[in-house]
Tab-separated table of C-alpha atoms in Angstrom:
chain	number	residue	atom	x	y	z
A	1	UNK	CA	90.005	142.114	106.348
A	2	UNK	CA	88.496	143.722	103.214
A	3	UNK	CA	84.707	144.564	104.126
A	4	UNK	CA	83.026	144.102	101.201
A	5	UNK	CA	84.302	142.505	97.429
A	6	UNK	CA	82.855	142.794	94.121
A	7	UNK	CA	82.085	139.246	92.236
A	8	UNK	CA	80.730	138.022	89.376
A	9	UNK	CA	79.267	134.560	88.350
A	10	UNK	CA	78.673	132.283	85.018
A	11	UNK	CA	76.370	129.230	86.228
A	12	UNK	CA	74.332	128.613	88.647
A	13	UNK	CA	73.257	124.930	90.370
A	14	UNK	CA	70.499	124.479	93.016
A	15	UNK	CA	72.526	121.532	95.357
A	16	UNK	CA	68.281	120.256	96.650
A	17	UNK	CA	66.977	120.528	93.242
A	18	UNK	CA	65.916	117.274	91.660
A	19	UNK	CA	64.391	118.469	87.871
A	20	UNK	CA	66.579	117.196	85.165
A	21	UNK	CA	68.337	120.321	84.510
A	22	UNK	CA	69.182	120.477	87.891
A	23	UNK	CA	70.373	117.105	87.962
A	24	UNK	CA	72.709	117.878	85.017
A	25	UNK	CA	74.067	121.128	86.833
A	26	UNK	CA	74.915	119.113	90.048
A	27	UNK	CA	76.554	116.733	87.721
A	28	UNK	CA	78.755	119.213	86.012
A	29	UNK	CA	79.539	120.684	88.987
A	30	UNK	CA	80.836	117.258	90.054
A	31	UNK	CA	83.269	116.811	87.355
A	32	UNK	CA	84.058	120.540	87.513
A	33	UNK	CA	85.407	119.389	90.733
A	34	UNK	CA	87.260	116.001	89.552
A	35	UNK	CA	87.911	117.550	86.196
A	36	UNK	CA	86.598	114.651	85.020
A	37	UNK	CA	85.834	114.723	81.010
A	38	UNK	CA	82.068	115.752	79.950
A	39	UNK	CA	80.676	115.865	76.490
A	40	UNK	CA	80.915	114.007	73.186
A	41	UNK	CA	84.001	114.020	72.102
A	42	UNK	CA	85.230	114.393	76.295
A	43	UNK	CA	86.401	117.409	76.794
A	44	UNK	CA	87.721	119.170	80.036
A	45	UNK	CA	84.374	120.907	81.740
A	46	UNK	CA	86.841	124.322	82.856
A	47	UNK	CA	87.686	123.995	78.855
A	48	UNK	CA	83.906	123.658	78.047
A	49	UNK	CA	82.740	126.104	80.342
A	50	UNK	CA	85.428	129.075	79.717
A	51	UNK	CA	84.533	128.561	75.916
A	52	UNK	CA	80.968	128.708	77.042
A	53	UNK	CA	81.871	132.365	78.982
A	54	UNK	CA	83.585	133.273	75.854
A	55	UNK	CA	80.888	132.810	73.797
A	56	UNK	CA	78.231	134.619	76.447
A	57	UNK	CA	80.902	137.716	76.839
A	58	UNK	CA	79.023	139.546	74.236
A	59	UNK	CA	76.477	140.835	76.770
A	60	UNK	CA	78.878	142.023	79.203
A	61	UNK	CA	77.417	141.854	82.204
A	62	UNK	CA	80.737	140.206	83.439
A	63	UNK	CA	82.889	142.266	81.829
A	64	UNK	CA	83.327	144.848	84.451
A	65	UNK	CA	85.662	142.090	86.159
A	66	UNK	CA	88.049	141.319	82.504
A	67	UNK	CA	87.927	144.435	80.519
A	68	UNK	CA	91.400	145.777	81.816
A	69	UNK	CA	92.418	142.195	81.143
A	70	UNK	CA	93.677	141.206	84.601
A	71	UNK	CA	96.034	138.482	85.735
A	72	UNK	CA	94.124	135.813	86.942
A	73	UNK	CA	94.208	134.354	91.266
A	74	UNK	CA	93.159	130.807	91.349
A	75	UNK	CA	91.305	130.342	94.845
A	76	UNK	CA	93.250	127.447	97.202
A	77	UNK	CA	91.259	124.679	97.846
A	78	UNK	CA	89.718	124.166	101.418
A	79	UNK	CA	91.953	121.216	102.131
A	80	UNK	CA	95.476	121.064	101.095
A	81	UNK	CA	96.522	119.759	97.814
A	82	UNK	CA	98.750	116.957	97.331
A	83	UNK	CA	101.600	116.853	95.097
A	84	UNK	CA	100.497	116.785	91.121
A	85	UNK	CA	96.699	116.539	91.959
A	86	UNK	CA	93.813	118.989	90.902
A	87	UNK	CA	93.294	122.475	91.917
A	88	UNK	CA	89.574	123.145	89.951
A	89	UNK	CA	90.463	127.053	90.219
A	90	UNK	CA	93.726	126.726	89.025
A	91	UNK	CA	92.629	124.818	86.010
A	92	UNK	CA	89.258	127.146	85.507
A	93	UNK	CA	91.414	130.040	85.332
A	94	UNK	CA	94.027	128.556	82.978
A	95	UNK	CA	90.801	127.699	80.641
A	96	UNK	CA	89.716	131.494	80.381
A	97	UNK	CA	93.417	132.320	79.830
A	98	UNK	CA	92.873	130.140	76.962
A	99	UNK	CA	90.016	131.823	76.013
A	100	UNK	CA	91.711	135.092	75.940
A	101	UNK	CA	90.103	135.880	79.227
A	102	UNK	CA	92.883	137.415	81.574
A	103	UNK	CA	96.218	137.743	81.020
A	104	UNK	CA	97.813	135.188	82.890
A	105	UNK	CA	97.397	132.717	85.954
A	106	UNK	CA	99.133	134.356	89.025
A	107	UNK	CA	99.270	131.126	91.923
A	108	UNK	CA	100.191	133.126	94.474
A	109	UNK	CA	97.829	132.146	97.228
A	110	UNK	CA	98.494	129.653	99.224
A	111	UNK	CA	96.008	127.268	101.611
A	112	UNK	CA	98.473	126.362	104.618
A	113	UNK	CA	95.768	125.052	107.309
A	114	UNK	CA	92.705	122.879	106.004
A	115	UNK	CA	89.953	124.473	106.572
A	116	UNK	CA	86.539	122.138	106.635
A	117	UNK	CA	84.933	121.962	103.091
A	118	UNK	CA	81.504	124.509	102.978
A	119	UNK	CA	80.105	122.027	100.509
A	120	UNK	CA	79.637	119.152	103.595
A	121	UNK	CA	79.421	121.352	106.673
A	122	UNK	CA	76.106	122.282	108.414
A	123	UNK	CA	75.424	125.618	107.951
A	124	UNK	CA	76.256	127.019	111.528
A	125	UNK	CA	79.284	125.028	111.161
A	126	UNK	CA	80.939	126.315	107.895
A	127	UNK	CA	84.385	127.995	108.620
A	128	UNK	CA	84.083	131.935	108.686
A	129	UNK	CA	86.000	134.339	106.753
A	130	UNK	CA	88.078	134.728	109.633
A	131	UNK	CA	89.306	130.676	109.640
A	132	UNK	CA	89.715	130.805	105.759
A	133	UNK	CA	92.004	134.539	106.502
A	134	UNK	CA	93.868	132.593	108.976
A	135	UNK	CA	94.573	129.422	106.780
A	136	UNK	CA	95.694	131.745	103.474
A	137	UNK	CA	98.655	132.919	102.871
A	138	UNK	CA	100.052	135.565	99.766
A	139	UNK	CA	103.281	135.244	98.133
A	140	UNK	CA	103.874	139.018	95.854
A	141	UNK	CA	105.165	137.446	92.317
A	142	UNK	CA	104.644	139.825	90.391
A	143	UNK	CA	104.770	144.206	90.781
A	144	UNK	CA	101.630	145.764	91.623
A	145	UNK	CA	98.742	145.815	89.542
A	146	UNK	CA	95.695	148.073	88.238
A	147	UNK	CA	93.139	145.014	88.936
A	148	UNK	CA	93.947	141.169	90.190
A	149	UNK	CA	90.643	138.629	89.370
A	150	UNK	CA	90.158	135.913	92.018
A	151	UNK	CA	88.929	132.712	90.327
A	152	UNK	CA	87.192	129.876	92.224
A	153	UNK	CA	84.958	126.901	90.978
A	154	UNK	CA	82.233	127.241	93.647
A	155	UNK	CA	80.696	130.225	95.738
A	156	UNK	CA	78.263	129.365	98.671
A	157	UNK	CA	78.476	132.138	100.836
A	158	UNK	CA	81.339	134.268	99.533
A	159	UNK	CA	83.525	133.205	103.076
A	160	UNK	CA	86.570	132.170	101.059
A	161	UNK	CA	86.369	134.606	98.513
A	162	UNK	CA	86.354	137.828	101.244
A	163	UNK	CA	89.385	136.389	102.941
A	164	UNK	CA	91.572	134.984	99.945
A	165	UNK	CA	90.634	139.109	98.779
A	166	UNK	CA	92.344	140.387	101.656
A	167	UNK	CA	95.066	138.435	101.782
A	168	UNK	CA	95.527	139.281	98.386
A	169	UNK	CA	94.958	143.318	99.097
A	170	UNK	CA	97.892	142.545	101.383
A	171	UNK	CA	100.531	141.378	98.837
A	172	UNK	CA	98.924	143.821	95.857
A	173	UNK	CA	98.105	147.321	98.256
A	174	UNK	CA	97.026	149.457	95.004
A	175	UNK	CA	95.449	146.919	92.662
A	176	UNK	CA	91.826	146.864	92.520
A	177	UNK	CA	90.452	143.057	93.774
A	178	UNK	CA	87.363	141.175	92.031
A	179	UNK	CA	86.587	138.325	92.331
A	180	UNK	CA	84.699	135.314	89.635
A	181	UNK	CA	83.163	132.047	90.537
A	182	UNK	CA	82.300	129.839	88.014
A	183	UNK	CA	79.082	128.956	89.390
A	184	UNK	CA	77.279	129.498	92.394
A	185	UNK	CA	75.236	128.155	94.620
A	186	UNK	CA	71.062	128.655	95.011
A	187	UNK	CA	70.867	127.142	98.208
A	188	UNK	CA	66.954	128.053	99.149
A	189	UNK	CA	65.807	127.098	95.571
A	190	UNK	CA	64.388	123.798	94.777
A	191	UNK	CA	65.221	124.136	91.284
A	192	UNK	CA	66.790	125.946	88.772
A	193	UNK	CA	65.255	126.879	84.988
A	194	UNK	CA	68.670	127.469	83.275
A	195	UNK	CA	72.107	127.075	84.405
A	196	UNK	CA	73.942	130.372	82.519
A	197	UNK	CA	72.876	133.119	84.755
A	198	UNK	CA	76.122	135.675	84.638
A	199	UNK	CA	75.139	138.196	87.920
A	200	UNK	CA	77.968	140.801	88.965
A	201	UNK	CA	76.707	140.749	92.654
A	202	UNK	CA	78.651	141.550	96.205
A	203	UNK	CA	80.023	139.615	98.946
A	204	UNK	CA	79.947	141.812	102.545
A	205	UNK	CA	81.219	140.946	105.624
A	206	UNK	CA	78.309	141.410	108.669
A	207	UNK	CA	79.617	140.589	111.690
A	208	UNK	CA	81.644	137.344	111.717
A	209	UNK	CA	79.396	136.332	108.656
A	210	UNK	CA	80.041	136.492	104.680
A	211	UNK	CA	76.584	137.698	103.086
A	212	UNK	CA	75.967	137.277	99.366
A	213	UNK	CA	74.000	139.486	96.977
A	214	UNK	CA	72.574	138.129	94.982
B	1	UNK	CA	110.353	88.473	94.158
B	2	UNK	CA	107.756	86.996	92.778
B	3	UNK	CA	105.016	85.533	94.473
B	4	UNK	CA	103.231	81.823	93.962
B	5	UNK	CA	100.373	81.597	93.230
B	6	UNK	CA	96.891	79.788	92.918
B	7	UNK	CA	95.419	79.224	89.449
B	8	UNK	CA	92.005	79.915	87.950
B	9	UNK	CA	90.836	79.248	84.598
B	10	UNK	CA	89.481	82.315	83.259
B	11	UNK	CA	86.232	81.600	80.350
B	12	UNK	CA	86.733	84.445	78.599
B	13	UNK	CA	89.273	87.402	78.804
B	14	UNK	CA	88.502	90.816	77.463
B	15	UNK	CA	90.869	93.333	76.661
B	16	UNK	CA	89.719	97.081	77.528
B	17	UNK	CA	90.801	100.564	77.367
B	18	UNK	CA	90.668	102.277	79.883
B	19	UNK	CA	90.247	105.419	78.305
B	20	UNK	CA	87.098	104.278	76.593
B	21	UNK	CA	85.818	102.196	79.735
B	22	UNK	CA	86.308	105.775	81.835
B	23	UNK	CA	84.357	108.052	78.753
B	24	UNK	CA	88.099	109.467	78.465
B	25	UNK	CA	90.567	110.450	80.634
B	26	UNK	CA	91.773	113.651	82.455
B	27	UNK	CA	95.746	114.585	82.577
B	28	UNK	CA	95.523	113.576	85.971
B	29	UNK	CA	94.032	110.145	85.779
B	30	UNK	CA	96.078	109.508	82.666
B	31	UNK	CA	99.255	109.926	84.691
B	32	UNK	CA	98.340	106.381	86.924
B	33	UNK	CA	96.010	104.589	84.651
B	34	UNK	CA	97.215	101.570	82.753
B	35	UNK	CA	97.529	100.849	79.372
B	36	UNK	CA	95.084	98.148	79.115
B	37	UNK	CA	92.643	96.470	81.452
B	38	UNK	CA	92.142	92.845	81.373
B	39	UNK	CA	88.259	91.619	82.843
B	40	UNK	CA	86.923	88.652	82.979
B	41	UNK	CA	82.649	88.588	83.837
B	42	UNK	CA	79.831	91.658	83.458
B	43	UNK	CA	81.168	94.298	82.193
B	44	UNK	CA	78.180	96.391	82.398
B	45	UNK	CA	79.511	96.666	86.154
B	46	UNK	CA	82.479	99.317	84.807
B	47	UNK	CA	79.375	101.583	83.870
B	48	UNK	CA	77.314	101.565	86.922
B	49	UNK	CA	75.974	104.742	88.234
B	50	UNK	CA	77.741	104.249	91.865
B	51	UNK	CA	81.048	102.180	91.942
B	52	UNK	CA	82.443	102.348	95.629
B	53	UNK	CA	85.949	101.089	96.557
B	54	UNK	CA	85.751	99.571	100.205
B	55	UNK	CA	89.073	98.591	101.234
B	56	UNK	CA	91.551	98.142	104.236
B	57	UNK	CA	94.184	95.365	105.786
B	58	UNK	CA	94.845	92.353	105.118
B	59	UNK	CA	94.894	91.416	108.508
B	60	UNK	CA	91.023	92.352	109.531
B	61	UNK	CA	90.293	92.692	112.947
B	62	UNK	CA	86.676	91.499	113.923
B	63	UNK	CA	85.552	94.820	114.848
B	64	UNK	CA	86.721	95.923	111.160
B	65	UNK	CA	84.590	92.746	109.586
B	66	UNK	CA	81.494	93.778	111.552
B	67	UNK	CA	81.976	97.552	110.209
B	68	UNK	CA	82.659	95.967	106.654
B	69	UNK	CA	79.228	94.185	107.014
B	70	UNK	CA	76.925	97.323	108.153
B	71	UNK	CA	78.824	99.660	105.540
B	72	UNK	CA	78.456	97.115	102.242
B	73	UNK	CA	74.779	96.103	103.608
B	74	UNK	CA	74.058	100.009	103.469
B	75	UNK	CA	75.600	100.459	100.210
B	76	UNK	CA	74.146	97.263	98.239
B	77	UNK	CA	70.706	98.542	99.628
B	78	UNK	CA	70.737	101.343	97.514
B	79	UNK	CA	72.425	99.678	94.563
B	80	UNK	CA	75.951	100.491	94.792
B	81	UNK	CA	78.777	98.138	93.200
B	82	UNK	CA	80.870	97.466	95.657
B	83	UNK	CA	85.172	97.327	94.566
B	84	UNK	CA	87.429	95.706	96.153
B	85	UNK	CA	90.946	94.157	96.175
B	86	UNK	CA	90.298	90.436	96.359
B	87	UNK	CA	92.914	90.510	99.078
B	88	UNK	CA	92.637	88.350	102.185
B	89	UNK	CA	90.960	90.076	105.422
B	90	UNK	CA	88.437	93.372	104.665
B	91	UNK	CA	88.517	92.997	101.008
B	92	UNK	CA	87.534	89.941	100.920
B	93	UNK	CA	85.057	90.696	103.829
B	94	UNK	CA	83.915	93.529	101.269
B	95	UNK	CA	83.230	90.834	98.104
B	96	UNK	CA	81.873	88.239	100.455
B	97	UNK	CA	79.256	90.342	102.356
B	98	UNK	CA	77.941	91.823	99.037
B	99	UNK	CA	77.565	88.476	97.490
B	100	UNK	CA	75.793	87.440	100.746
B	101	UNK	CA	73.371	90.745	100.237
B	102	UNK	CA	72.325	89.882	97.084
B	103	UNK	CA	74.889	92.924	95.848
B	104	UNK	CA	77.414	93.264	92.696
B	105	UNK	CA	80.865	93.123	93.125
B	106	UNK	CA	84.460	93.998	91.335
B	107	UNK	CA	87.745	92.316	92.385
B	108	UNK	CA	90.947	94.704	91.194
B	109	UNK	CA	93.720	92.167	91.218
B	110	UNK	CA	97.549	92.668	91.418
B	111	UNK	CA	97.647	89.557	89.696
B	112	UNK	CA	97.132	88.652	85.882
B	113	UNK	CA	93.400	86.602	85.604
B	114	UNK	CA	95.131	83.277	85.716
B	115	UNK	CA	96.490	83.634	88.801
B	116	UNK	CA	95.028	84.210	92.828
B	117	UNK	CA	96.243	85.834	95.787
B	118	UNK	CA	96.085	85.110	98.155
B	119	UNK	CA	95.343	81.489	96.862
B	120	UNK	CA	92.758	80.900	99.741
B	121	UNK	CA	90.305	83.435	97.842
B	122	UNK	CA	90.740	80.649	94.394
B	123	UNK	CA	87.181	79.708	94.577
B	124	UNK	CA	85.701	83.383	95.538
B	125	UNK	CA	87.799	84.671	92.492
B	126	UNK	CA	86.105	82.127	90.031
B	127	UNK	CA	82.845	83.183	91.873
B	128	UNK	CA	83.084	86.491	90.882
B	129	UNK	CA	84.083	85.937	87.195
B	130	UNK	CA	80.915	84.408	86.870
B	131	UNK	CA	78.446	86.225	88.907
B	132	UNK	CA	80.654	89.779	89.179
B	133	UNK	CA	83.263	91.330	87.205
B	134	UNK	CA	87.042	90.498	88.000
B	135	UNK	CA	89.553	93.297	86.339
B	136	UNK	CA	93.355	93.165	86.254
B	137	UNK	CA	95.559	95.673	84.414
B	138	UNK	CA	98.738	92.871	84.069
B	139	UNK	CA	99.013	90.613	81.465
B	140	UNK	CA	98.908	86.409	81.763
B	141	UNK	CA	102.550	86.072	82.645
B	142	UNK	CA	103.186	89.273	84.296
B	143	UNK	CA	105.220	88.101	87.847
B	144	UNK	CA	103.740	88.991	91.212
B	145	UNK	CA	105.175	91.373	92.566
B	146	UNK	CA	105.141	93.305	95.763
B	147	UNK	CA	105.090	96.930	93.514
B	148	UNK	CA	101.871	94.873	91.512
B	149	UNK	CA	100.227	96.198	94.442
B	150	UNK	CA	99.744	99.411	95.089
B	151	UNK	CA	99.554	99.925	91.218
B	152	UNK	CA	96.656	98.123	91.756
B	153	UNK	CA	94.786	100.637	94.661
B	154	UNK	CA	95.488	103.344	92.240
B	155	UNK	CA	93.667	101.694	89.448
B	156	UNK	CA	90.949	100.659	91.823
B	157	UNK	CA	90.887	105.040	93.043
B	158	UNK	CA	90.237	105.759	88.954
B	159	UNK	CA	87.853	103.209	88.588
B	160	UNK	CA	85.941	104.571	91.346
B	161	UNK	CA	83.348	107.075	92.005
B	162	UNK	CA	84.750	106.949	96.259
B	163	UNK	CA	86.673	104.828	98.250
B	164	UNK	CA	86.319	104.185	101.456
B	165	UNK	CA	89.184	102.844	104.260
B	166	UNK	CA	88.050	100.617	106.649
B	167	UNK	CA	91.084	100.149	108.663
B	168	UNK	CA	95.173	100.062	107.572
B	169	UNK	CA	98.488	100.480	109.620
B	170	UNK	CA	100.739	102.765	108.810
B	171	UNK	CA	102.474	100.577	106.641
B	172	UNK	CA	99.577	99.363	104.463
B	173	UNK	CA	99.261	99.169	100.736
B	174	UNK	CA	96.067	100.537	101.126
B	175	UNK	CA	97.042	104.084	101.817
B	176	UNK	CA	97.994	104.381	97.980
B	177	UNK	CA	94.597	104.198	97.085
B	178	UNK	CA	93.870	107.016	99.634
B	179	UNK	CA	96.323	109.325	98.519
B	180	UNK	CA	95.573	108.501	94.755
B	181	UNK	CA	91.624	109.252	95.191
B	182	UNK	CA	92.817	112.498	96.930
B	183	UNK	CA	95.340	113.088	94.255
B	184	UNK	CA	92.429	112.692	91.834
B	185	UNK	CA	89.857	114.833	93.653
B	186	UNK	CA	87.517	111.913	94.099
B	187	UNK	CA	86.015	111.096	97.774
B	188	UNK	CA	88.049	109.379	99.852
B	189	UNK	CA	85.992	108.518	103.272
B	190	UNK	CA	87.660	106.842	106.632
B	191	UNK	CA	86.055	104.945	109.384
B	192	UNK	CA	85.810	107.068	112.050
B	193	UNK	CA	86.898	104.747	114.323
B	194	UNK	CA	90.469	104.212	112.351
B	195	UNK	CA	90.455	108.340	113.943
B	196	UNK	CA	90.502	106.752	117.153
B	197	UNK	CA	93.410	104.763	117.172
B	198	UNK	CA	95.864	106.690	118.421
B	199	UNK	CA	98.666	105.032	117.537
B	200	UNK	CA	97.968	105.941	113.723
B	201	UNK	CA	99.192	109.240	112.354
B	202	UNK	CA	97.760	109.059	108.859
B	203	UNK	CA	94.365	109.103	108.535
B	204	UNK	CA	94.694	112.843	110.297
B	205	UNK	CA	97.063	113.692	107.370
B	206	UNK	CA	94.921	112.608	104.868
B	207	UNK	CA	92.048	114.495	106.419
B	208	UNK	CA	93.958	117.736	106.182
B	209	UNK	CA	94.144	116.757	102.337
B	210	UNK	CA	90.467	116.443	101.697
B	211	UNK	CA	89.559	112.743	103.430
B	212	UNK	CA	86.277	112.984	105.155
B	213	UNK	CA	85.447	110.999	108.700
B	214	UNK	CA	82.802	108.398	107.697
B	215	UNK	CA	79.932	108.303	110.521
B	216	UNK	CA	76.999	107.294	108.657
B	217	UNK	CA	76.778	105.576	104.950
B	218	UNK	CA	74.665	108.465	103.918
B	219	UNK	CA	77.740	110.694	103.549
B	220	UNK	CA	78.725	108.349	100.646
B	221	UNK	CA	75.305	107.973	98.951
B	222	UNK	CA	75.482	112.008	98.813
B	223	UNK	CA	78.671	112.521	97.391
B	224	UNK	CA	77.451	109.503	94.383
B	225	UNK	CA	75.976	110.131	90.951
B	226	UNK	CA	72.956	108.382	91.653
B	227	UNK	CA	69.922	109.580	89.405
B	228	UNK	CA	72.294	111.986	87.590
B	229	UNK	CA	73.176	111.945	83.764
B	230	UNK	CA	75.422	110.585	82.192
B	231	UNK	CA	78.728	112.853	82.043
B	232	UNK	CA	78.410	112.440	78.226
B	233	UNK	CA	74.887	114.534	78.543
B	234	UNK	CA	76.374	117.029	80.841
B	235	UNK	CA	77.301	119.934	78.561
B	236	UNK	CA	74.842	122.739	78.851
């Protein structure tokens, strides 16, 4: 298992905090989830929030992850998915390949085992990198690459991130792996004073334990 | 075959979008949802903040009444509209028991509004057209049949922040509302004690697909958008 995997984030949402804007971050990270339509007119939130990146790009804090415009590794959901329902990676990464960000959506990891979801397990009691390697699998689709971008919706801890990583070092030996969540978590904050906060931060493995930084 | 049926006399029938009732539609929920939506009572229920499907057989067992009882008591405390089926045994436990708390309450029928079934639930349906909200997505006219159904547990998944299963067999209509709520990402919750029977194999498979054990009613209250914004106000 890869030891230690370079990430960068977009949003950020405080799951305790109760302030209005971080009322309307837990919210968006709700639909983000069911996809469900946000805005006036509606409009998809990965749609809305890939725009969003596009339009914050300028700075390029994040750009160490898209400048060699990568193909793009939606993250497998902790449970399995069933037939025609939503994959929120799959469809974040789709947006930003609509946005010109990446070059293409490459599904080639693959959730066999459910794994419990981070988002409603205690703390001591959230699976470990090494349950999330073991439930993973990679399928090679395409030759090997210069750089492969993992995209997920959420990051808590960086546990699924590390181990989808090395299953995809497995399949792609000489590309480089990075990974981008969408948003991330602030778990010891009460609230949160914005919710765009692009970070290019790191995800080691100590022990049997992901640690994230920031 | 079609099915006979009681008849209720319905004051006033509204024709709805579901599109617009919903603030829009994803590709995924337009996929299921119906074309129209036919209600009869407060609409303003199809807005509420927390709108929790609590549904299972038709043939109840007492245990599964009693459950039915602690889990709508918990969820009308803290002002959640309780869905349900308007079929006979746990649904109709569901409507009865929030009437009894003081609670609001949406029947999903698999019948047009004219019609009841079972017909024993005739004077609960014309209850909750006046005091509730009773939705249908077939026409006056449209037969009864068995496939009316589980069309309708869809319809109740999308119209529904969560839905909880009390208890089903293997065979029960129910389950298509469980696998359309998983389908749709939405919570789907399961008593624990349906885990217990052994002789049932899918409430294990749905877990593996995202359902969650239900223990304690406070599980559900998290996963609800209670004193969030609207998803219209959510764009940053």
């Amino acid at each position: 298992m890869l030891s230690k995997l370079t990430f960068g984030s977009f949003l950020i949402y405080a799951p305790r905090g109760t302030s209005e804007l971080s009322n309307k971050a837990k919210q968006f990270v709700r639909a983000l989830k069911e996809e469900r339509l946000i805005g006036v007119p509606p409009q998809s939130p990965s749609a809305y929030a890939a725009r969003r990146l596009s339009e914050e790009r300028r700075d390029g804090i994040l750009e160490e992850l898209f400048e060699t415009n990568p193909l793009l590794v939606p993250v497998p959901r902790s449970s399995l998915t069933v037939e025609g329902g939503i994959w929120p990676a799959y469809n974040i990464a789709s947006a930003l390949v609509g946005q010109g960000i990446g070059a293409t959506v490459l599904p080639c990891l693959q959730r066999v085992k459910a794994v419990p979801k981070s988002a409603f397990a205690a703390s001591r009691s959230r699976p470990k990198p090494l349950d999330h390697y073991e439930s993973i699998t990679a399928v090679k689709m395409v030759a090997d690459r210069e750089q492969l971008c993992l995209v997920d919706d959420v990051l808590t801890k960086g546990a699924t991130l590390v181990a989808a990583a090395s299953r995809l070092q497995e399949a792609y030996p000489r590309a480089k792996i990075v990974a981008f969540a969408l948003v991330r978590t602030l778990g010891f904050v009460e609230d949160i004073e914005r919710i765009v906060e692009p970070v290019i931060g790191t995800i080691t493995i100590r022990g049997d334990e992901a640690v994230r930084e920031p | 075959m079609a099915v006979e049926n009681a008849r209720v006399a319905p004051n006033e029938i509204v024709t709805l979008d579901p599109a617009q009732v919903m603030g829009g539609l994803n590709e995924y929920e337009k996929r299921h949802a119906p074309e129209q939506l036919f209600a009869c009572g407060d609409l303003t229920l199809l807005r509420a903040p927390a709108r929790v499907a609590v549904v299972g057989s038709r043939k109840a067992s007492l245990p599964g009444r009693k459950r039915v009882e602690r889990l709508v008591s918990g969820l009308v405390e803290r002002g959640v509209v309780i869905v349900s089926g308007l079929a006979a045994g746990i649904d109709t436990a569901a409507h009865e028991e929030t009437l009894k708390r003081g609670g609001r309450t949406i029947a999903v029928l698999g019948t047009p509004l004219d019609e009841v079934h079972p017909a024993s639930n005739a004077l609960l349906q014309a209850r909750l057209m006046r005091s509730g909200l009773v939705v249908t997505q077939f026409p006056i006219g449209h037969p009864t049949l068995r496939s009316n159904f589980p069309r309708r547990n869809r319809t109740m998944a999308l119209l529904c922040h969560a839905s909880v299963i009390v208890e089903a067999g293997e065979s029960s209509g129910t389950l298509s509302q469980g696998w359309e709520a998983l389908r749709l990402n939405r919570p789907l919750f399961i008593l624990k004690s349906v885990f217990e029977n052994s002789e049932l194999t899918w409430p294990e498979e749905m877990r593996t697909y995202g359902a969650q054990v239900l223990e304690d009613v406070e599980q559900i209250v998290d996963v609800l958008p209670i004193g969030l914004p609207p998803l219209e106000e959510v764009a940053f």
